[in-house]
XYZ file of N, CA and C in Angstrom:
339
model
N -25.696 4.150 23.186
C -24.545 4.425 22.355
C -23.275 4.113 23.145
N -22.869 2.858 23.134
C -21.696 2.428 23.877
C -20.441 2.608 23.035
N -19.372 3.084 23.671
C -18.097 3.256 22.990
C -16.998 2.714 23.876
N -16.060 2.028 23.265
C -14.890 1.562 23.992
C -13.698 1.608 23.052
N -12.500 1.590 23.621
C -11.293 1.588 22.808
C -11.258 0.334 21.940
N -11.605 -0.806 22.537
C -11.620 -2.050 21.777
C -12.625 -1.977 20.630
N -13.788 -1.391 20.884
C -14.803 -1.252 19.840
C -14.293 -0.431 18.666
N -13.558 0.631 18.963
C -12.976 1.457 17.905
C -11.938 0.703 17.097
N -11.119 -0.077 17.790
C -10.102 -0.883 17.108
C -10.764 -1.942 16.240
N -11.766 -2.615 16.788
C -12.479 -3.647 16.037
C -13.166 -3.050 14.812
N -13.762 -1.889 14.973
C -14.426 -1.216 13.859
C -13.433 -0.891 12.746
N -12.269 -0.349 13.111
C -11.248 -0.020 12.112
C -10.742 -1.284 11.415
N -10.557 -2.343 12.170
C -10.106 -3.623 11.619
C -11.124 -4.167 10.614
N -12.381 -4.154 10.992
C -13.429 -4.657 10.101
C -13.598 -3.767 8.870
N -13.389 -2.464 9.031
C -13.424 -1.556 7.878
C -12.344 -1.913 6.867
N -11.126 -2.222 7.342
C -10.036 -2.588 6.424
C -10.333 -3.905 5.720
N -10.923 -4.858 6.436
C -11.301 -6.129 5.812
C -12.354 -5.879 4.734
N -13.349 -5.067 5.051
C -14.396 -4.750 4.072
C -13.802 -4.043 2.857
N -12.880 -3.101 3.088
C -12.226 -2.410 1.973
C -11.504 -3.409 1.075
N -10.757 -4.323 1.693
C -10.046 -5.335 0.911
C -11.017 -6.168 0.085
N -12.090 -6.627 0.712
C -13.042 -7.484 0.009
C -13.721 -6.749 -1.151
N -14.022 -5.479 -0.965
C -14.627 -4.687 -2.040
C -13.653 -4.541 -3.206
N -12.418 -4.155 -2.909
C -11.404 -3.981 -3.954
C -11.118 -5.317 -4.643
N -11.020 -6.386 -3.858
C -10.769 -7.717 -4.416
C -11.935 -8.163 -5.296
N -13.150 -7.860 -4.882
C -14.329 -8.192 -5.677
C -14.340 -7.478 -7.016
N -13.967 -6.201 -7.019
C -13.884 -5.455 -8.276
C -12.818 -6.082 -9.178
N -11.688 -6.418 -8.582
C -10.587 -7.057 -9.312
C -11.040 -8.364 -9.958
N -11.713 -9.205 -9.196
C -12.184 -10.484 -9.733
C -13.266 -10.289 -10.795
N -14.152 -9.326 -10.570
C -15.228 -9.077 -11.535
C -14.675 -8.587 -12.868
N -13.612 -7.794 -12.809
C -13.009 -7.311 -14.055
C -12.289 -8.448 -14.778
N -11.562 -9.242 -14.024
C -10.767 -10.317 -14.620
C -9.301 -10.114 -14.287
N -8.612 -11.216 -14.122
C -7.222 -11.162 -13.686
C -6.303 -11.100 -14.904
N -5.596 -9.992 -15.012
C -4.538 -9.844 -16.007
C -3.482 -8.918 -15.406
N -2.457 -8.615 -16.159
C -1.346 -7.834 -15.609
C -1.786 -6.447 -15.162
N -2.491 -5.730 -16.015
C -2.885 -4.357 -15.676
C -3.872 -4.327 -14.511
N -4.807 -5.267 -14.473
C -5.763 -5.271 -13.360
C -5.075 -5.682 -12.060
N -4.059 -6.532 -12.145
C -3.308 -6.917 -10.943
C -2.559 -5.718 -10.370
N -1.949 -4.937 -11.249
C -1.252 -3.724 -10.805
C -2.253 -2.725 -10.229
N -3.376 -2.539 -10.915
C -4.411 -1.623 -10.430
C -4.934 -2.073 -9.069
N -5.116 -3.383 -8.888
C -5.576 -3.932 -7.616
C -4.600 -3.586 -6.493
N -3.312 -3.801 -6.731
C -2.310 -3.513 -5.699
C -2.247 -2.025 -5.369
N -2.313 -1.185 -6.388
C -2.292 0.267 -6.162
C -3.534 0.699 -5.380
N -4.699 0.153 -5.751
C -5.943 0.492 -5.045
C -5.903 -0.003 -3.606
N -5.363 -1.195 -3.401
C -5.273 -1.747 -2.052
C -4.381 -0.875 -1.168
N -3.239 -0.476 -1.689
C -2.374 0.438 -0.942
C -3.080 1.766 -0.677
N -3.813 2.245 -1.667
C -4.546 3.498 -1.511
C -5.629 3.428 -0.453
N -6.160 2.239 -0.218
C -7.177 2.076 0.826
C -6.561 2.023 2.218
N -5.357 1.506 2.304
C -4.732 1.297 3.610
C -3.920 2.511 4.064
N -3.146 3.087 3.169
C -2.173 4.110 3.551
C -2.755 5.373 4.188
N -3.838 5.967 3.656
C -4.328 7.190 4.310
C -4.690 6.989 5.785
N -5.352 5.883 6.115
C -5.713 5.665 7.515
C -4.481 5.348 8.359
N -3.512 4.666 7.786
C -2.276 4.348 8.507
C -1.486 5.625 8.799
N -1.345 6.474 7.790
C -0.613 7.728 7.982
C -1.359 8.639 8.949
N -2.693 8.653 8.860
C -3.482 9.429 9.821
C -3.206 8.954 11.241
N -3.184 7.646 11.423
C -2.942 7.077 12.749
C -1.586 7.529 13.296
N -0.580 7.556 12.449
C 0.762 7.923 12.897
C 0.957 9.426 13.046
N 0.313 10.218 12.177
C 0.582 11.656 12.161
C -0.530 12.513 12.754
N -1.750 11.977 12.773
C -2.885 12.768 13.226
C -3.436 13.694 12.155
N -2.844 13.665 10.958
C -3.290 14.517 9.857
C -4.366 13.778 9.082
N -5.478 14.468 8.860
C -6.619 13.827 8.204
C -7.305 14.824 7.278
N -7.951 14.293 6.254
C -8.728 15.121 5.335
C -9.978 14.358 4.937
N -11.099 15.054 4.908
C -12.348 14.422 4.484
C -12.341 14.081 2.996
N -11.416 14.655 2.244
C -11.343 14.388 0.807
C -10.799 13.000 0.489
N -10.159 12.357 1.463
C -9.523 11.072 1.217
C -10.009 10.004 2.189
N -11.238 10.123 2.645
C -11.779 9.192 3.626
C -12.447 7.985 3.000
N -12.867 7.096 3.869
C -13.518 5.861 3.435
C -14.830 6.143 2.705
N -15.549 7.160 3.136
C -16.813 7.480 2.470
C -16.587 7.894 1.018
N -15.496 8.599 0.749
C -15.170 8.983 -0.628
C -14.836 7.743 -1.449
N -14.051 6.828 -0.861
C -13.725 5.568 -1.552
C -14.981 4.801 -1.913
N -15.882 4.684 -0.967
C -17.112 3.931 -1.216
C -17.989 4.622 -2.260
N -17.984 5.936 -2.273
C -18.736 6.663 -3.297
C -18.137 6.412 -4.683
N -16.813 6.391 -4.773
C -16.147 6.086 -6.041
C -16.519 4.676 -6.501
N -16.535 3.726 -5.571
C -16.936 2.350 -5.898
C -18.382 2.330 -6.385
N -19.241 3.075 -5.728
C -20.653 3.163 -6.109
C -20.797 3.669 -7.548
N -20.129 4.775 -7.853
C -20.192 5.346 -9.204
C -19.582 4.370 -10.217
N -18.443 3.777 -9.864
C -17.807 2.810 -10.754
C -18.686 1.606 -11.024
N -19.408 1.156 -10.008
C -20.318 0.025 -10.185
C -21.459 0.345 -11.132
N -21.987 1.546 -11.014
C -23.058 1.961 -11.931
C -22.523 2.048 -13.361
N -21.358 2.681 -13.518
C -20.780 2.826 -14.855
C -20.382 1.480 -15.455
N -20.022 0.523 -14.605
C -19.622 -0.805 -15.092
C -20.779 -1.549 -15.741
N -22.006 -1.144 -15.448
C -23.144 -1.769 -16.133
C -23.163 -1.382 -17.610
N -22.513 -0.264 -17.938
C -22.409 0.182 -19.329
C -21.231 -0.473 -20.043
N -20.128 -0.612 -19.308
C -18.912 -1.176 -19.889
C -18.045 -1.722 -18.758
N -17.623 -2.956 -18.892
C -16.814 -3.630 -17.870
C -15.497 -2.903 -17.590
N -14.997 -2.146 -18.554
C -13.730 -1.424 -18.382
C -13.791 -0.441 -17.215
N -14.992 0.020 -16.871
C -15.119 0.956 -15.757
C -14.696 0.327 -14.431
N -14.718 -0.993 -14.337
C -14.202 -1.650 -13.132
C -12.704 -1.392 -12.996
N -11.988 -1.532 -14.099
C -10.551 -1.250 -14.088
C -10.301 0.225 -13.791
N -11.075 1.104 -14.428
C -10.919 2.540 -14.189
C -11.199 2.893 -12.728
N -12.149 2.193 -12.133
C -12.465 2.421 -10.718
C -11.278 2.055 -9.843
N -10.679 0.890 -10.098
C -9.492 0.483 -9.335
C -8.368 1.499 -9.502
N -8.125 1.896 -10.736
C -7.050 2.860 -10.994
C -7.328 4.206 -10.333
N -8.572 4.671 -10.426
C -8.913 5.963 -9.830
C -8.757 5.922 -8.313
N -9.273 4.866 -7.689
C -9.129 4.734 -6.238
C -7.653 4.710 -5.868
N -6.889 3.907 -6.581
C -5.467 3.782 -6.274
C -4.719 5.086 -6.405
N -4.910 5.761 -7.512
C -4.185 7.012 -7.741
C -4.663 8.101 -6.792
N -5.973 8.277 -6.690
C -6.540 9.336 -5.848
C -6.151 9.160 -4.378
N -6.298 7.944 -3.870
C -6.034 7.731 -2.450
C -4.537 7.780 -2.137
N -3.694 7.352 -3.068
C -2.253 7.459 -2.847
C -1.781 8.903 -2.921
N -2.407 9.703 -3.765
C -2.111 11.139 -3.771
C -2.461 11.726 -2.399
N -3.587 11.306 -1.841
C -3.958 11.751 -0.495
C -2.933 11.335 0.542
N -2.467 10.090 0.460
C -1.468 9.605 1.413
C -0.173 10.407 1.293
N 0.235 10.694 0.070
C 1.455 11.480 -0.136
C 1.272 12.900 0.393
N 0.090 13.474 0.205
C -0.147 14.824 0.743
C -0.105 14.817 2.268
N -0.590 13.743 2.898
C -0.497 13.625 4.359
C 0.967 13.551 4.792
N 1.767 12.792 4.038
C 3.197 12.696 4.354
C 3.875 14.056 4.260
N 3.558 14.797 3.220
C 4.156 16.124 3.057
C 3.723 17.067 4.173
N 2.457 16.984 4.579
C 1.984 17.804 5.695
C 2.676 17.407 6.989
N 2.879 16.107 7.182
C 3.561 15.629 8.391
C 5.008 16.104 8.406
N 5.625 16.130 7.238
C 7.009 16.605 7.150
C 7.096 18.080 7.528
N 6.150 18.887 7.031
C 6.126 20.312 7.373
C 5.888 20.516 8.864
N 5.014 19.661 9.406
C 4.649 19.754 10.822
C 5.845 19.434 11.716
N 6.745 18.608 11.200
C 7.959 18.289 11.948
C 7.870 16.967 12.540
């Protein structure tokens, strides 16, 4: 079990690339239109901001982690087999939920000083 600072940085970098590709894949699978483009951007910000704010503030919550995002994608993928609209709902849910988490981290950081 080898660990290095570079390994941690590389892992975080590859996680962000994977997050982007997953969100982009959902976006493409749903289809490109105005609402899906907005949902894509909101979801993309929601994937990046919690880890960025955590890095700067040290404030973290298991409720807004990558595992939760991937679980939401998993559920959305299953539901999308019933109706393609669930792909859009998945993007919107990820975007809104994760940005709420990022905002809560900001508020906690503000209280912390």
